[in-house]
CSV table of C-alpha atoms and ligand atoms in Angstrom, one decimal:
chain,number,residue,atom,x,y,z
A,180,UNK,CA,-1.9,69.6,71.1
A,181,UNK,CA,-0.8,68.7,67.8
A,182,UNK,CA,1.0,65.3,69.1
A,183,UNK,CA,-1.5,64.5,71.2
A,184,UNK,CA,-4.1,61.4,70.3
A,185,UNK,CA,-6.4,60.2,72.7
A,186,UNK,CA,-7.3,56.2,72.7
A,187,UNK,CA,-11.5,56.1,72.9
A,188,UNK,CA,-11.1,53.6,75.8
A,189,UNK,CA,-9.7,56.5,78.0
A,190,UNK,CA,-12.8,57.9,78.4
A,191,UNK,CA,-14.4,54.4,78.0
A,192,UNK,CA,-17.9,56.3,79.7
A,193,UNK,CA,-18.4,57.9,76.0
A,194,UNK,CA,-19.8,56.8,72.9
A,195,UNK,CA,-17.6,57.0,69.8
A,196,UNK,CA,-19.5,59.9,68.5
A,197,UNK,CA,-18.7,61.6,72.1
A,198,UNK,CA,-15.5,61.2,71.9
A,199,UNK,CA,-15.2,62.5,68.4
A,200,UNK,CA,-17.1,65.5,69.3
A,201,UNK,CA,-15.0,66.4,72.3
A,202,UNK,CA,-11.6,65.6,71.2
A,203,UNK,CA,-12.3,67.7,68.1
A,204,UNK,CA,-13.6,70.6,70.5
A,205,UNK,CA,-10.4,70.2,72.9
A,206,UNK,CA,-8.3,70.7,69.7
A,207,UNK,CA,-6.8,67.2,70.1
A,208,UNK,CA,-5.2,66.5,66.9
A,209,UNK,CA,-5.4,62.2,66.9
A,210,UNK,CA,-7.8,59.4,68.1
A,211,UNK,CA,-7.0,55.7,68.5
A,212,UNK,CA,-10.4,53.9,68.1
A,213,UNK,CA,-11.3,50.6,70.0
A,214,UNK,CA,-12.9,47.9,68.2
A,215,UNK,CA,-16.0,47.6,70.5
A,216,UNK,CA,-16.8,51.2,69.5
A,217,UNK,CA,-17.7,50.0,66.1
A,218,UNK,CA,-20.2,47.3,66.8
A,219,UNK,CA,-23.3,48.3,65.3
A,220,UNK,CA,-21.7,51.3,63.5
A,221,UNK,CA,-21.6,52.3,59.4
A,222,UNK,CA,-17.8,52.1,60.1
A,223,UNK,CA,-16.8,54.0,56.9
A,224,UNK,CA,-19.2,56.7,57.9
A,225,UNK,CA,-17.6,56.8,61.7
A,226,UNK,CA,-13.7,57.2,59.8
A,227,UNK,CA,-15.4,60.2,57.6
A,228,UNK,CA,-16.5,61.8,60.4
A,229,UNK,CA,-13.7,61.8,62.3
A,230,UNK,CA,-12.5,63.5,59.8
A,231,UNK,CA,-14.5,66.0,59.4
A,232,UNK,CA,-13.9,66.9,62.8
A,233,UNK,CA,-10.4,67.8,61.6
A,234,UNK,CA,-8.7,64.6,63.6
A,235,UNK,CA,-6.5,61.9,62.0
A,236,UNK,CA,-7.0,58.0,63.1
A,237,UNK,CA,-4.3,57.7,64.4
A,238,UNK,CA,-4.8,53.1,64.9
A,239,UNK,CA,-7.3,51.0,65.5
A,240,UNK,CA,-7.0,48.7,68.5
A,241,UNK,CA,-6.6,46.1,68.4
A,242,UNK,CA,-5.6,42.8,66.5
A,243,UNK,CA,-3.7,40.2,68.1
A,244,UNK,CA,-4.3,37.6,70.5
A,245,UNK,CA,-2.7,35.1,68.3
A,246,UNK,CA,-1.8,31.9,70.6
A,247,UNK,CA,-4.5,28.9,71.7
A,248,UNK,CA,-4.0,25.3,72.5
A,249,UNK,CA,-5.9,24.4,69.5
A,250,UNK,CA,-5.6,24.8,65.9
A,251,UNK,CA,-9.2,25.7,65.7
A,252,UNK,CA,-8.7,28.6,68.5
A,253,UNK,CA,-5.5,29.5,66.6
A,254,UNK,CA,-7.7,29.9,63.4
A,255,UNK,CA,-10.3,32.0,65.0
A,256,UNK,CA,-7.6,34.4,65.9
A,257,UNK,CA,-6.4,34.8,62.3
A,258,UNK,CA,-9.7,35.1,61.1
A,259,UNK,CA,-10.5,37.6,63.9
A,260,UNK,CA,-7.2,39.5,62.5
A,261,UNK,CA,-8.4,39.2,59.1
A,262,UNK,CA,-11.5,41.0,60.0
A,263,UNK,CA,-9.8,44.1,62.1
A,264,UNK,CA,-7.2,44.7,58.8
A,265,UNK,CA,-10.8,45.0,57.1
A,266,UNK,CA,-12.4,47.4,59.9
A,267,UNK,CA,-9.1,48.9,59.7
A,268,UNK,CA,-9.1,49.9,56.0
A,269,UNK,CA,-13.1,50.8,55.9
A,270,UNK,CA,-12.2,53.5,58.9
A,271,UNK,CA,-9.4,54.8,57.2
A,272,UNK,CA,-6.3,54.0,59.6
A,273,UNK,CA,-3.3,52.8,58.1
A,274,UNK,CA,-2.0,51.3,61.9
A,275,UNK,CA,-3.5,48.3,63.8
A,276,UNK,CA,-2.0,47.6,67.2
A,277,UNK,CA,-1.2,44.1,68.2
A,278,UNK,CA,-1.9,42.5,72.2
A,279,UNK,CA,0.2,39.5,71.0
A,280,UNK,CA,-2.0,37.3,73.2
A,281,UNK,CA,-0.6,34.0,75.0
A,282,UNK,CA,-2.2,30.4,76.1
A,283,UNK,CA,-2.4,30.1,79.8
A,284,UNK,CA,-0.2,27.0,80.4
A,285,UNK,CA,1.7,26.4,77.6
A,286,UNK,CA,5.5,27.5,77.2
A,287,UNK,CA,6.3,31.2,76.2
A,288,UNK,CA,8.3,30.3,73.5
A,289,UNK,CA,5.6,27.9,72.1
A,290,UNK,CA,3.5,30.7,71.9
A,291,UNK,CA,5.8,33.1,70.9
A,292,UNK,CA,6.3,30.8,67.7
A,293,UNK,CA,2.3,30.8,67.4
A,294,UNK,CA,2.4,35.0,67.1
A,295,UNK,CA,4.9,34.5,64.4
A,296,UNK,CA,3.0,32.2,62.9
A,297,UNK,CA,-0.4,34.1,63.2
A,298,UNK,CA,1.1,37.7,61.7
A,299,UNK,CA,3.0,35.7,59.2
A,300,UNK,CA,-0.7,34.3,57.8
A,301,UNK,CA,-2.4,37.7,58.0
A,302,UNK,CA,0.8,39.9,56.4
A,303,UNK,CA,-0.4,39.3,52.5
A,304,UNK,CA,-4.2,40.8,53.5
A,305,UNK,CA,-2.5,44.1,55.4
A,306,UNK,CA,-0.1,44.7,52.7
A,307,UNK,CA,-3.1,44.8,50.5
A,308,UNK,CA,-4.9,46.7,52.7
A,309,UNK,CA,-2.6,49.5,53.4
A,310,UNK,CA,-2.7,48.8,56.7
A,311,UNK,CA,0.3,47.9,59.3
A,312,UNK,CA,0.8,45.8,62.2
A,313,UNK,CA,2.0,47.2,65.6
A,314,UNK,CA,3.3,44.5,67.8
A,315,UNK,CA,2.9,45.8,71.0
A,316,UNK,CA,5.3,44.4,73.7
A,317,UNK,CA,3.1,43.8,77.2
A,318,UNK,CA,4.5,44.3,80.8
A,319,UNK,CA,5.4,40.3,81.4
A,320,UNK,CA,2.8,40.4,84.3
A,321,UNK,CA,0.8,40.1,81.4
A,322,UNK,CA,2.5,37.0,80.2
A,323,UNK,CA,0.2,34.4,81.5
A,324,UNK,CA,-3.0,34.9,79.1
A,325,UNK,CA,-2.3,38.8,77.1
A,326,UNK,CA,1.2,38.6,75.9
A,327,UNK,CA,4.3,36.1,75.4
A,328,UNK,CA,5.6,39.2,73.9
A,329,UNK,CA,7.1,41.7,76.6
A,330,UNK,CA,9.9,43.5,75.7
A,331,UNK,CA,11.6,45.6,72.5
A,332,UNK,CA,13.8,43.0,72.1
A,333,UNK,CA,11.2,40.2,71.9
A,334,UNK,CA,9.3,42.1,69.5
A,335,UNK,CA,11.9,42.8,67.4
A,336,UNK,CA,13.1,39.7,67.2
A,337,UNK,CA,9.7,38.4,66.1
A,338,UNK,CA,9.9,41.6,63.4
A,339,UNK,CA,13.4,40.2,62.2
A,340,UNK,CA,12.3,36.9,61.5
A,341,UNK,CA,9.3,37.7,59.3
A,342,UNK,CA,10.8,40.9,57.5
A,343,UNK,CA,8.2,43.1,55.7
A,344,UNK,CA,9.6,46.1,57.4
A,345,UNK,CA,7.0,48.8,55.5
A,346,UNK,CA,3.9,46.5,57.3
A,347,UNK,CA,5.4,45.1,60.4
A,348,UNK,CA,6.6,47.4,63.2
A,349,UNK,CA,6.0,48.2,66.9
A,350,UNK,CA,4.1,50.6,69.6
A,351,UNK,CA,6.2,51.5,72.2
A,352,UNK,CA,4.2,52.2,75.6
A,353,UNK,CA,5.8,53.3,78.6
A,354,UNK,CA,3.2,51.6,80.8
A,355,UNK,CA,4.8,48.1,79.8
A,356,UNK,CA,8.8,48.7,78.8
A,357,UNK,CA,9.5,51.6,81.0
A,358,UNK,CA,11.5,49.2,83.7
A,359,UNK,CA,13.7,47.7,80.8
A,360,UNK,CA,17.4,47.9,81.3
A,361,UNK,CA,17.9,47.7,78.1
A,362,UNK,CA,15.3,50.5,76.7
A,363,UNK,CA,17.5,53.3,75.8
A,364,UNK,CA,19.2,51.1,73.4
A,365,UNK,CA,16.1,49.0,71.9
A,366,UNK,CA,14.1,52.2,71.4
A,367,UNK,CA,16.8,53.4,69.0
A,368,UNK,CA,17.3,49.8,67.1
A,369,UNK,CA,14.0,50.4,66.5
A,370,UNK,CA,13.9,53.2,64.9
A,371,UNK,CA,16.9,52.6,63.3
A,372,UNK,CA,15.3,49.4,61.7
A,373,UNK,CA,12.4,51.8,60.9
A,374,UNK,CA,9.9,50.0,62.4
A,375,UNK,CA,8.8,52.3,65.6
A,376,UNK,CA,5.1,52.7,65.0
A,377,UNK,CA,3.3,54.0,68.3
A,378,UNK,CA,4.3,55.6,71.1
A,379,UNK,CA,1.3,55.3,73.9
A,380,UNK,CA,1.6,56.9,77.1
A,381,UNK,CA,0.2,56.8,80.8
A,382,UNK,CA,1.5,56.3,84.1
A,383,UNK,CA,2.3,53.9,86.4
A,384,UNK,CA,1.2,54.0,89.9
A,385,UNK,CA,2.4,52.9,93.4
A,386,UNK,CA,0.4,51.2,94.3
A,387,UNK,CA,-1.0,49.4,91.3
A,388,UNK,CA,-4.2,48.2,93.1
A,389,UNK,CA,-5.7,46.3,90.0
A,390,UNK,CA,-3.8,44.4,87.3
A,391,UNK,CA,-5.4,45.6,84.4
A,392,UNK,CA,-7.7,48.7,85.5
A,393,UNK,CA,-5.6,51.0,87.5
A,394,UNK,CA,-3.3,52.7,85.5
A,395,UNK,CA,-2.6,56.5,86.0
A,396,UNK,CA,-2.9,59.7,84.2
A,397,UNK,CA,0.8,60.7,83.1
A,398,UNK,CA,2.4,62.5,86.3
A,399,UNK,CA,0.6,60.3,89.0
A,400,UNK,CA,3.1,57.9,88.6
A,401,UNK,CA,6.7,56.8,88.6
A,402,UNK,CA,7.5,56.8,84.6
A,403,UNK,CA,10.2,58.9,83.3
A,404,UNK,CA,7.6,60.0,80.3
A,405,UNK,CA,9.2,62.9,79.3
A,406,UNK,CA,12.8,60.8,79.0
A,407,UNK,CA,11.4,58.0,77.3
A,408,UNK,CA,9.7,60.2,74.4
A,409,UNK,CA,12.7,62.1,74.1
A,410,UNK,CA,14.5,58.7,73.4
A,411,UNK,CA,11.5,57.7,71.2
A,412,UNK,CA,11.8,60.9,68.9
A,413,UNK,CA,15.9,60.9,68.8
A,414,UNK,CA,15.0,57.6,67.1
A,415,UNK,CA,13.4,59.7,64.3
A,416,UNK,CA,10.0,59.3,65.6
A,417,UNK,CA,7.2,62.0,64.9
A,418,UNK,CA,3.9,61.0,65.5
A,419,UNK,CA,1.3,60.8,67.7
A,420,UNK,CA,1.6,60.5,71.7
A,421,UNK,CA,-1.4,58.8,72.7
A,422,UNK,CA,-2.9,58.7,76.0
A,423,UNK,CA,-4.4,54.9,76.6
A,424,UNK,CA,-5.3,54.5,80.2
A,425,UNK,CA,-7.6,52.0,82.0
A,426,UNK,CA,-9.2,53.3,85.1
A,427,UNK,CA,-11.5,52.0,86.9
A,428,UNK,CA,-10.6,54.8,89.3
A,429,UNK,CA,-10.7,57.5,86.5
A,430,UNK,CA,-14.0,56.0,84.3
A,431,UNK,CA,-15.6,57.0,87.5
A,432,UNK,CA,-15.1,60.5,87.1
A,433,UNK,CA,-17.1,63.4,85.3
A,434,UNK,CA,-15.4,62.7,81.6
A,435,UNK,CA,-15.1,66.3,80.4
A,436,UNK,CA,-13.9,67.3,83.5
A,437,UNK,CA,-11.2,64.2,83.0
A,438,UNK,CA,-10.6,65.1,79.4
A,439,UNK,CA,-9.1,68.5,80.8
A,440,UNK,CA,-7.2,66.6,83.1
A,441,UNK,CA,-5.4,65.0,80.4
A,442,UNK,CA,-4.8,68.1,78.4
A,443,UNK,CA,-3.3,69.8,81.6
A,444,UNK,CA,-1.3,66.9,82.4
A,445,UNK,CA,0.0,66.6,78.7
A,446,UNK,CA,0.7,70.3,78.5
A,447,UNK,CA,2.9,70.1,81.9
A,448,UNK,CA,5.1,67.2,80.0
A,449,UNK,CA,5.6,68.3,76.6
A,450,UNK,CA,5.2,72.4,77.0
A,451,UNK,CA,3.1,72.1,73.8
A,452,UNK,CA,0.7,74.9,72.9
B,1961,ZN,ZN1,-0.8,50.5,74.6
């Protein structure tokens, strides 16, 4: 389980404190916390406990949602940016992911311009912070309102024009870039360009009854996971593989007894002890 991170909206049933607690007692080695976990928390005290339970932080999610129609909403997502670098440093991550956003009705490229724009105002404040930016390429069924961004390429692209290679990078997950002809090759540029962040993991299922909410546990599902890590750590990648999974299906469950399905799941894929 040393690879192995779990992303607190997984088992979206449990506090923050819950999921510390039982991670910690699973022996999972990482956690990716959600923003909404923090609301009325001491964050700084929720980062030392963590670890004090012996688990690393592994991101927080998440920044992003840079495009609006507006230069006011445009300026509320900076300042909303701004605020997770902050939330970011007091907990004690050094990784923010990034759900690029997009403006329903305007033209992708417009607001792919507007992400470049937004991460280009908030770079100086994570440099300072210690703290990088994950863009996270969406599935383009996403494109309409969650992401303009949708492939490797895309995101790299974006990472090419604004340099700052040591804070700007990307999270790979297979639920959005597993159908990419060209994935193979974009996972190693980049990690060649040293900017290959994240690798988040889950599983994609036939049918996908609901958009957002129905994504399955790794195994239930058509992605090569197995291949697509493999390609991720031949392009010098040795983190964390996190589990990040939306369920309705699966938040309806008994959580513990759902936390050991991960760990069984996990264990068939990677043979880790
Ligand atoms: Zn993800």
């Amino acid at each position: 389980m040393r690879r192995l991170c779990i992303h607190t909206i997984t088992n979206k049933p449990w506090s923050v404190e819950e999921c510390i607690a039982r991670y910690s007692a699973a022996g999972i080695g990482g956690i990716t916390m959600w923003r909404y976990n923090l609301e009325g928390r001491d964050i700084r005290a929720v980062g030392r406990q963590t670890r004090e339970a012996g688990m690393k932080i592994v991101s927080l999610c998440r920044g992003g949602f840079f495009p609006a129609a507006t230069a006011e909403g445009r300026q509320k997502g900076i300042d909303d940016n701004r605020l997770a670098i902050e939330q970011a440093h007091e907990l004690g991550t050094n990784l923010i992911v990034l759900v690029c956003g997009a403006a329903p009705g305007q033209p992708l490229t417009e607001s792919r311009k507007q992400i470049a724009d937004g991460i280009a105002a908030v770079l100086a404040e994570a440099t300072a912070a210690g703290v990088r930016l994950a863009i996270e390429p969406l599935h383009p069924m996403y494109a309409d309102d969650r992401s303009a961004v949708n492939t490797l390429r895309q995101a790299n692209e974006i990472c090419d024009a604004l340099g700052s290679p040591e804070v700007l990078g990307i999270a790979a997950d297979v639920y959005h870039i597993w159908w990419d002809p060209e994935l193979k090759s974009q996972i190693a540029h980049t990690g060649k360009a040293g900017r290959l962040f994240a690798l988040h993991i889950c599983d994609w299922r036939t049918p996908t009854i609901d958009l957002l909410n129905d994504r399955g546990l790794m195994g239930e599902g058509c992605i090569p996971i197995r291949q697509i890590s493999d390609w991720v750590d031949a392009a010098g990648f040795d983190g964390f593989r996190e589990v990040e999974i939306f369920s309705n299906r699966l938040w309806a469950m008994d959580q513990a007894e759902y936390l050991g399905m991960i760990r069984t799941s996990y264990q068939r894929i990677f043979a880790e002890c």
